[in-house]
XYZ file of C-alpha atoms in Angstrom:
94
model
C -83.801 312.309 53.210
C -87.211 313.973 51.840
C -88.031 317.733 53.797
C -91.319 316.630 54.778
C -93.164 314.447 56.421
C -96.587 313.190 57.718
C -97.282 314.535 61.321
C -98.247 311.066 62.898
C -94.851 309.391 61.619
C -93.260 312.499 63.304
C -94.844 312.427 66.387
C -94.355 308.366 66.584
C -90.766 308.827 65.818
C -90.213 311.920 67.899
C -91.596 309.576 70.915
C -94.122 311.125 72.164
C -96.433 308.227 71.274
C -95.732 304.807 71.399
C -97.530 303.445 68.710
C -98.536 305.487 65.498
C -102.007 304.621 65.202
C -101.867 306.322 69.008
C -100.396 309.479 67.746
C -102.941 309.528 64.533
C -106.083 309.296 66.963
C -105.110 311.980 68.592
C -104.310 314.402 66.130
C -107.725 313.245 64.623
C -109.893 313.731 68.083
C -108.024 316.297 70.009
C -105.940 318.495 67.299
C -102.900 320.036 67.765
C -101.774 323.400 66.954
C -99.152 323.606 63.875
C -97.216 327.166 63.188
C -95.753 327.226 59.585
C -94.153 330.354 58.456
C -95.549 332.675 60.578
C -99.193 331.222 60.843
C -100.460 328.797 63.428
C -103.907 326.751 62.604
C -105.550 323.799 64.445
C -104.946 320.165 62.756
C -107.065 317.801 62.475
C -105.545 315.424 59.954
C -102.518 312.886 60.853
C -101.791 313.024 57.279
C -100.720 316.858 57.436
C -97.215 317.584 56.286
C -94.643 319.221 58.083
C -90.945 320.503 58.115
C -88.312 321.298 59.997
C -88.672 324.828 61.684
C -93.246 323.870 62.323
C -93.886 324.772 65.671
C -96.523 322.196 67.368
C -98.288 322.753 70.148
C -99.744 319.712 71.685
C -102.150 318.807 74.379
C -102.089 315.504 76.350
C -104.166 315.312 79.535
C -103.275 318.200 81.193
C -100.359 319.368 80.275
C -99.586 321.396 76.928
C -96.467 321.151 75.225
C -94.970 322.962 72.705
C -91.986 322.072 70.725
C -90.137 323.407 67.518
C -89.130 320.291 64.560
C -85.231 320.074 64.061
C -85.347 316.862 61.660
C -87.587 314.724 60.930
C -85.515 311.398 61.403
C -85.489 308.709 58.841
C -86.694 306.129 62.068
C -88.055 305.353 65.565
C -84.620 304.897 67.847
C -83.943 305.203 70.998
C -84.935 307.857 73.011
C -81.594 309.824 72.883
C -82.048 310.069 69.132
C -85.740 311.012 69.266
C -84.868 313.701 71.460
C -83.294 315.268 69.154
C -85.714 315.755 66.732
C -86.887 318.270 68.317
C -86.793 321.443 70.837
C -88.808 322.112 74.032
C -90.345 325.863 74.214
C -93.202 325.422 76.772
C -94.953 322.458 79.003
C -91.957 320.916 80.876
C -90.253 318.227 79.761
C -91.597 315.197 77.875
């Protein structure tokens, strides 16, 4: 399995949207908030890579969420597995 990974595969994966062309428009209009190694910077571009350890801070409506990568999964399954892909800091669960 490769140690990175584009965001909007992650965040499709991870479940937080349902579609990836869903998670890609909103990294592209809204941004999220990526930590790597110490220094956290607005995204703007699905195509960014991450790795397990990125914080992400993400906004949806109004809630903000902020989670740390575990893995980055090798698919989309169900829930229980997506759930693990990741760990909740901040914003209540998904």
């Amino acid at each position: 399995m490769a140690d990175t990974l584009r965001l909007d595969v992650w965040l499709w994966r991870a479940r937080f949207f349902k579609t990836r062309s869903l998670a890609a428009g909103h990294v592209r209009g809204r941004g999220v908030r990526l930590s790597h190694n110490g220094q956290t910077r607005r995204i703007d571009k699905p195509g960014q890579v991450i790795t397990p350890g990125d914080v992400v801070t993400l906004a949806r409506g109004a809630h903000i969420t902020s989670f740390e990568i575990l893995d980055l999964g090798t698919r989309r399954g169900p829930p229980a597995e997506a759930q693990a892909l990741y760990r909740l800091l901040e914003g209540g669960p998904e």
